[in-house]
Amino acid sequence: MTPSRDISRLIEIMAALRNPDGGCPWDLEQDFSTIRHYTIEEAYEVADAIERQDYDDLREELGDLLLQPVYHAQMAAERGLFDIGDVVQAITEKLIRRHPHVFGEEAARNAGGAKAKWDAIKADERAKKAEKKGAEASVLDDVPLTLPSLARAEKLSKRAASVQFDWPDWRQTLAKVREELDEVEEAAATGDKERIAEELGDLLFAAANLARKLGVEGESALRDANLKFTRRFHYVEQRAAADGVAIGEAGLERLDGYWNEVRQAEKG
């Protein structure tokens, strides 16, 4: 079998890997549950390539990500659930349905108008899904549990804000962050681990909400902060080595001095 630019070849390869007669033993052992974490991992690797602006790597990582729906669809086809064609049809139907201003007769004058139409259609879809299940629709429906917690907190608060359950502006949201920080301090004074964990969770949720109110993606902001911490700590390690001091024996005062050096240098 030879490589191809045609996606049908990828589908054929996946079917061959899952073929009980001569397929790959590892691929044959997999199921939806064992593969799902690879799907998430591949999405993060795509995001990482974008962050690094490595477009050769991005091309490769997108291929790895593309394999995931093909893999899941192959397993579903084997069980008579659906196949890749059904997946493609479902997403094309959804895109056409959610863009009546492009594929229908409705018009949207700007991006805000297009977003409003999208949100209204999604709300209608949630209501129909809930009705099908015999349940009451919630604006929080379909916010995936598997999202990173910070991203999920932002999405939950954004959904709540869509029905006006939101602070008027960022100042009140900041006040809520301070209130939650005070409650963390009170909990810490008691030494009650469960209470401390609960109050820290409330603080993190409030911080995620503040990020949303300020127009910042909290997940990206925290990722950047992680990168900054890593970069600066590497400098601390290098300075300790240059001074001939084992980092574990340098002491906080010396290490904090190194940290302040790189911090000031980066701030210019």
GROMACS .gro file of C-alpha atoms in nm:
model
  268
    1MET     CA    1   0.000   0.000   0.000
    2THR     CA    2   0.138   0.343  -0.096
    3PRO     CA    3   0.085   0.685   0.067
    4SER     CA    4  -0.162   0.925  -0.089
    5ARG     CA    5  -0.305   1.276  -0.057
    6ASP     CA    6  -0.652   1.121  -0.079
    7ILE     CA    7  -0.815   1.070   0.261
    8SER     CA    8  -0.968   0.747   0.134
    9ARG     CA    9  -0.621   0.591   0.153
   10LEU     CA   10  -0.600   0.679   0.523
   11ILE     CA   11  -0.937   0.510   0.574
   12GLU     CA   12  -0.812   0.201   0.390
   13ILE     CA   13  -0.494   0.189   0.602
   14MET     CA   14  -0.693   0.214   0.923
   15ALA     CA   15  -0.924  -0.065   0.810
   16ALA     CA   16  -0.620  -0.281   0.729
   17LEU     CA   17  -0.467  -0.215   1.071
   18ARG     CA   18  -0.791  -0.327   1.236
   19ASN     CA   19  -0.838  -0.631   1.012
   20PRO     CA   20  -0.838  -0.947   1.229
   21ASP     CA   21  -0.673  -1.128   0.939
   22GLY     CA   22  -0.323  -0.981   0.924
   23GLY     CA   23  -0.385  -0.650   1.101
   24CYS     CA   24  -0.172  -0.491   1.373
   25PRO     CA   25  -0.205  -0.673   1.707
   26TRP     CA   26  -0.182  -0.349   1.905
   27ASP     CA   27  -0.445  -0.169   1.697
   28LEU     CA   28  -0.676  -0.469   1.722
   29GLU     CA   29  -0.664  -0.453   2.103
   30GLN     CA   30  -0.780  -0.092   2.121
   31ASP     CA   31  -1.129   0.042   2.190
   32PHE     CA   32  -1.287   0.385   2.235
   33SER     CA   33  -1.174   0.411   2.597
   34THR     CA   34  -0.812   0.318   2.535
   35ILE     CA   35  -0.780   0.553   2.238
   36ARG     CA   36  -0.954   0.860   2.381
   37HIS     CA   37  -0.650   0.992   2.569
   38TYR     CA   38  -0.449   0.981   2.245
   39THR     CA   39  -0.715   1.199   2.084
   40ILE     CA   40  -0.672   1.459   2.356
   41GLU     CA   41  -0.294   1.431   2.345
   42GLU     CA   42  -0.284   1.485   1.968
   43ALA     CA   43  -0.496   1.799   1.999
   44TYR     CA   44  -0.249   1.939   2.251
   45GLU     CA   45   0.042   1.858   2.021
   46VAL     CA   46  -0.129   2.052   1.743
   47ALA     CA   47  -0.169   2.347   1.979
   48ASP     CA   48   0.197   2.318   2.080
   49ALA     CA   49   0.314   2.331   1.717
   50ILE     CA   50   0.102   2.643   1.665
   51GLU     CA   51   0.248   2.806   1.977
   52ARG     CA   52   0.599   2.735   1.846
   53GLN     CA   53   0.503   2.849   1.494
   54ASP     CA   54   0.661   2.529   1.362
   55TYR     CA   55   0.450   2.474   1.052
   56ASP     CA   56   0.632   2.163   0.934
   57ASP     CA   57   0.557   2.011   1.273
   58LEU     CA   58   0.201   2.144   1.254
   59ARG     CA   59   0.145   1.960   0.926
   60GLU     CA   60   0.261   1.636   1.088
   61GLU     CA   61   0.064   1.687   1.408
   62LEU     CA   62  -0.252   1.766   1.212
   63GLY     CA   63  -0.207   1.432   1.038
   64ASP     CA   64  -0.180   1.258   1.375
   65LEU     CA   65  -0.495   1.437   1.488
   66LEU     CA   66  -0.678   1.348   1.165
   67LEU     CA   67  -0.608   0.983   1.233
   68GLN     CA   68  -0.812   0.996   1.553
   69PRO     CA   69  -1.162   1.045   1.402
   70VAL     CA   70  -1.074   0.789   1.135
   71TYR     CA   71  -0.969   0.545   1.409
   72HIS     CA   72  -1.285   0.600   1.615
   73ALA     CA   73  -1.505   0.576   1.306
   74GLN     CA   74  -1.344   0.246   1.205
   75MET     CA   75  -1.413   0.097   1.548
   76ALA     CA   76  -1.770   0.228   1.534
   77ALA     CA   77  -1.820   0.077   1.186
   78GLU     CA   78  -1.703  -0.260   1.315
   79ARG     CA   79  -1.980  -0.245   1.575
   80GLY     CA   80  -2.243  -0.127   1.326
   81LEU     CA   81  -2.277   0.213   1.494
   82PHE     CA   82  -2.165   0.456   1.222
   83ASP     CA   83  -1.879   0.506   0.979
   84ILE     CA   84  -1.656   0.795   0.870
   85GLY     CA   85  -1.910   0.898   0.608
   86ASP     CA   86  -2.168   0.950   0.883
   87VAL     CA   87  -1.917   1.161   1.074
   88VAL     CA   88  -1.850   1.380   0.769
   89GLN     CA   89  -2.221   1.414   0.698
   90ALA     CA   90  -2.294   1.513   1.058
   91ILE     CA   91  -2.035   1.792   1.062
   92THR     CA   92  -2.131   1.924   0.718
   93GLU     CA   93  -2.497   1.933   0.822
   94LYS     CA   94  -2.403   2.116   1.141
   95LEU     CA   95  -2.186   2.376   0.966
   96ILE     CA   96  -2.456   2.448   0.708
   97ARG     CA   97  -2.726   2.467   0.978
   98ARG     CA   98  -2.519   2.700   1.197
   99HIS     CA   99  -2.427   2.935   0.911
  100PRO     CA  100  -2.759   3.039   0.756
  101HIS     CA  101  -2.598   3.376   0.680
  102VAL     CA  102  -2.354   3.195   0.447
  103PHE     CA  103  -2.550   2.899   0.311
  104GLY     CA  104  -2.905   3.032   0.348
  105GLU     CA  105  -3.095   3.352   0.284
  106GLU     CA  106  -3.027   3.519   0.617
  107ALA     CA  107  -2.762   3.788   0.637
  108ALA     CA  108  -2.513   3.883   0.907
  109ARG     CA  109  -2.357   4.226   0.876
  110ASN     CA  110  -2.057   4.158   1.097
  111ALA     CA  111  -1.879   3.896   1.305
  112GLY     CA  112  -2.089   3.983   1.609
  113GLY     CA  113  -2.409   3.916   1.419
  114ALA     CA  114  -2.273   3.586   1.288
  115LYS     CA  115  -2.174   3.484   1.643
  116ALA     CA  116  -2.521   3.571   1.774
  117LYS     CA  117  -2.683   3.351   1.510
  118TRP     CA  118  -2.439   3.068   1.592
  119ASP     CA  119  -2.518   3.091   1.964
  120ALA     CA  120  -2.894   3.095   1.903
  121ILE     CA  121  -2.874   2.787   1.682
  122LYS     CA  122  -2.657   2.605   1.935
  123ALA     CA  123  -2.908   2.686   2.210
  124ASP     CA  124  -3.185   2.542   1.994
  125GLU     CA  125  -2.976   2.229   1.933
  126ARG     CA  126  -2.922   2.185   2.309
  127ALA     CA  127  -3.295   2.216   2.369
  128LYS     CA  128  -3.372   1.951   2.107
  129LYS     CA  129  -3.108   1.714   2.251
  130ALA     CA  130  -3.254   1.754   2.600
  131GLU     CA  131  -3.607   1.698   2.472
  132LYS     CA  132  -3.494   1.381   2.298
  133LYS     CA  133  -3.355   1.256   2.631
  134GLY     CA  134  -3.669   1.357   2.818
  135ALA     CA  135  -3.479   1.615   3.023
  136GLU     CA  136  -3.491   1.989   3.076
  137ALA     CA  137  -3.241   2.185   2.869
  138SER     CA  138  -2.967   2.376   3.053
  139VAL     CA  139  -2.741   2.648   2.922
  140LEU     CA  140  -2.457   2.442   3.073
  141ASP     CA  141  -2.536   2.136   2.863
  142ASP     CA  142  -2.256   2.001   2.642
  143VAL     CA  143  -1.970   2.168   2.831
  144PRO     CA  144  -1.733   1.868   2.826
  145LEU     CA  145  -1.619   1.725   3.157
  146THR     CA  146  -1.290   1.633   2.991
  147LEU     CA  147  -1.190   1.994   2.921
  148PRO     CA  148  -0.896   2.119   3.127
  149SER     CA  149  -1.051   2.252   3.448
  150LEU     CA  150  -0.950   2.614   3.388
  151ALA     CA  151  -1.090   2.612   3.034
  152ARG     CA  152  -1.409   2.444   3.156
  153ALA     CA  153  -1.452   2.706   3.429
  154GLU     CA  154  -1.431   2.982   3.168
  155LYS     CA  155  -1.681   2.808   2.943
  156LEU     CA  156  -1.925   2.747   3.227
  157SER     CA  157  -1.912   3.111   3.336
  158LYS     CA  158  -1.950   3.224   2.975
  159ARG     CA  159  -2.261   3.009   2.934
  160ALA     CA  160  -2.406   3.150   3.258
  161ALA     CA  161  -2.328   3.503   3.134
  162SER     CA  162  -2.535   3.435   2.821
  163VAL     CA  163  -2.847   3.449   3.041
  164GLN     CA  164  -2.722   3.756   3.232
  165PHE     CA  165  -2.589   3.559   3.532
  166ASP     CA  166  -2.274   3.767   3.540
  167TRP     CA  167  -2.111   4.063   3.710
  168PRO     CA  168  -2.164   4.393   3.524
  169ASP     CA  169  -1.791   4.450   3.468
  170TRP     CA  170  -1.446   4.321   3.563
  171ARG     CA  171  -1.423   4.533   3.879
  172GLN     CA  172  -1.698   4.339   4.056
  173THR     CA  173  -1.540   4.018   3.932
  174LEU     CA  174  -1.205   4.126   4.075
  175ALA     CA  175  -1.376   4.199   4.406
  176LYS     CA  176  -1.509   3.843   4.401
  177VAL     CA  177  -1.155   3.712   4.350
  178ARG     CA  178  -1.042   3.910   4.656
  179GLU     CA  179  -1.336   3.776   4.856
  180GLU     CA  180  -1.245   3.420   4.762
  181LEU     CA  181  -0.880   3.484   4.850
  182ASP     CA  182  -0.987   3.599   5.197
  183GLU     CA  183  -1.187   3.279   5.236
  184VAL     CA  184  -0.883   3.073   5.138
  185GLU     CA  185  -0.686   3.252   5.411
  186GLU     CA  186  -0.958   3.179   5.667
  187ALA     CA  187  -0.971   2.813   5.564
  188ALA     CA  188  -0.592   2.781   5.576
  189ALA     CA  189  -0.595   2.908   5.934
  190THR     CA  190  -0.822   2.617   6.034
  191GLY     CA  191  -0.598   2.352   5.880
  192ASP     CA  192  -0.908   2.175   5.740
  193LYS     CA  193  -0.781   2.025   5.413
  194GLU     CA  194  -1.126   1.969   5.265
  195ARG     CA  195  -1.234   2.325   5.336
  196ILE     CA  196  -0.903   2.461   5.202
  197ALA     CA  197  -0.947   2.260   4.879
  198GLU     CA  198  -1.303   2.386   4.839
  199GLU     CA  199  -1.206   2.750   4.890
  200LEU     CA  200  -0.907   2.719   4.657
  201GLY     CA  201  -1.140   2.576   4.394
  202ASP     CA  202  -1.371   2.875   4.436
  203LEU     CA  203  -1.072   3.109   4.404
  204LEU     CA  204  -0.953   2.942   4.084
  205PHE     CA  205  -1.304   2.953   3.937
  206ALA     CA  206  -1.330   3.324   4.021
  207ALA     CA  207  -0.989   3.386   3.860
  208ALA     CA  208  -1.103   3.205   3.544
  209ASN     CA  209  -1.414   3.421   3.539
  210LEU     CA  210  -1.202   3.736   3.578
  211ALA     CA  211  -0.989   3.628   3.282
  212ARG     CA  212  -1.303   3.595   3.072
  213LYS     CA  213  -1.429   3.937   3.180
  214LEU     CA  214  -1.094   4.090   3.083
  215GLY     CA  215  -1.099   3.922   2.742
  216VAL     CA  216  -0.810   3.689   2.821
  217GLU     CA  217  -0.808   3.314   2.762
  218GLY     CA  218  -0.713   3.184   3.104
  219GLU     CA  219  -0.578   2.853   2.978
  220SER     CA  220  -0.339   3.034   2.742
  221ALA     CA  221  -0.240   3.286   3.009
  222LEU     CA  222  -0.154   3.009   3.254
  223ARG     CA  223   0.037   2.817   2.985
  224ASP     CA  224   0.241   3.131   2.915
  225ALA     CA  225   0.302   3.175   3.287
  226ASN     CA  226   0.425   2.816   3.305
  227LEU     CA  227   0.666   2.883   3.019
  228LYS     CA  228   0.787   3.202   3.186
  229PHE     CA  229   0.844   3.023   3.517
  230THR     CA  230   1.034   2.745   3.339
  231ARG     CA  231   1.254   2.994   3.153
  232ARG     CA  232   1.333   3.192   3.465
  233PHE     CA  233   1.399   2.884   3.678
  234HIS     CA  234   1.643   2.755   3.418
  235TYR     CA  235   1.830   3.085   3.461
  236VAL     CA  236   1.833   3.032   3.839
  237GLU     CA  237   1.980   2.685   3.789
  238GLN     CA  238   2.245   2.820   3.551
  239ARG     CA  239   2.343   3.101   3.790
  240ALA     CA  240   2.377   2.859   4.079
  241ALA     CA  241   2.595   2.633   3.866
  242ALA     CA  242   2.807   2.931   3.755
  243ASP     CA  243   2.862   3.022   4.121
  244GLY     CA  244   2.957   2.663   4.200
  245VAL     CA  245   2.661   2.617   4.433
  246ALA     CA  246   2.438   2.310   4.440
  247ILE     CA  247   2.090   2.447   4.383
  248GLY     CA  248   1.945   2.237   4.664
  249GLU     CA  249   2.192   2.395   4.906
  250ALA     CA  250   2.185   2.754   4.780
  251GLY     CA  251   1.907   2.871   5.010
  252LEU     CA  252   1.600   3.078   4.931
  253GLU     CA  253   1.770   3.418   4.968
  254ARG     CA  254   2.038   3.341   4.707
  255LEU     CA  255   1.790   3.172   4.470
  256ASP     CA  256   1.546   3.460   4.503
  257GLY     CA  257   1.830   3.698   4.416
  258TYR     CA  258   1.898   3.503   4.095
  259TRP     CA  259   1.524   3.508   4.021
  260ASN     CA  260   1.506   3.883   4.062
  261GLU     CA  261   1.803   3.923   3.824
  262VAL     CA  262   1.627   3.750   3.536
  263ARG     CA  263   1.295   3.910   3.627
  264GLN     CA  264   1.444   4.259   3.605
  265ALA     CA  265   1.634   4.172   3.288
  266GLU     CA  266   1.317   4.054   3.115
  267LYS     CA  267   1.128   4.364   3.222
  268GLY     CA  268   1.405   4.574   3.068
   0.00000   0.00000   0.00000
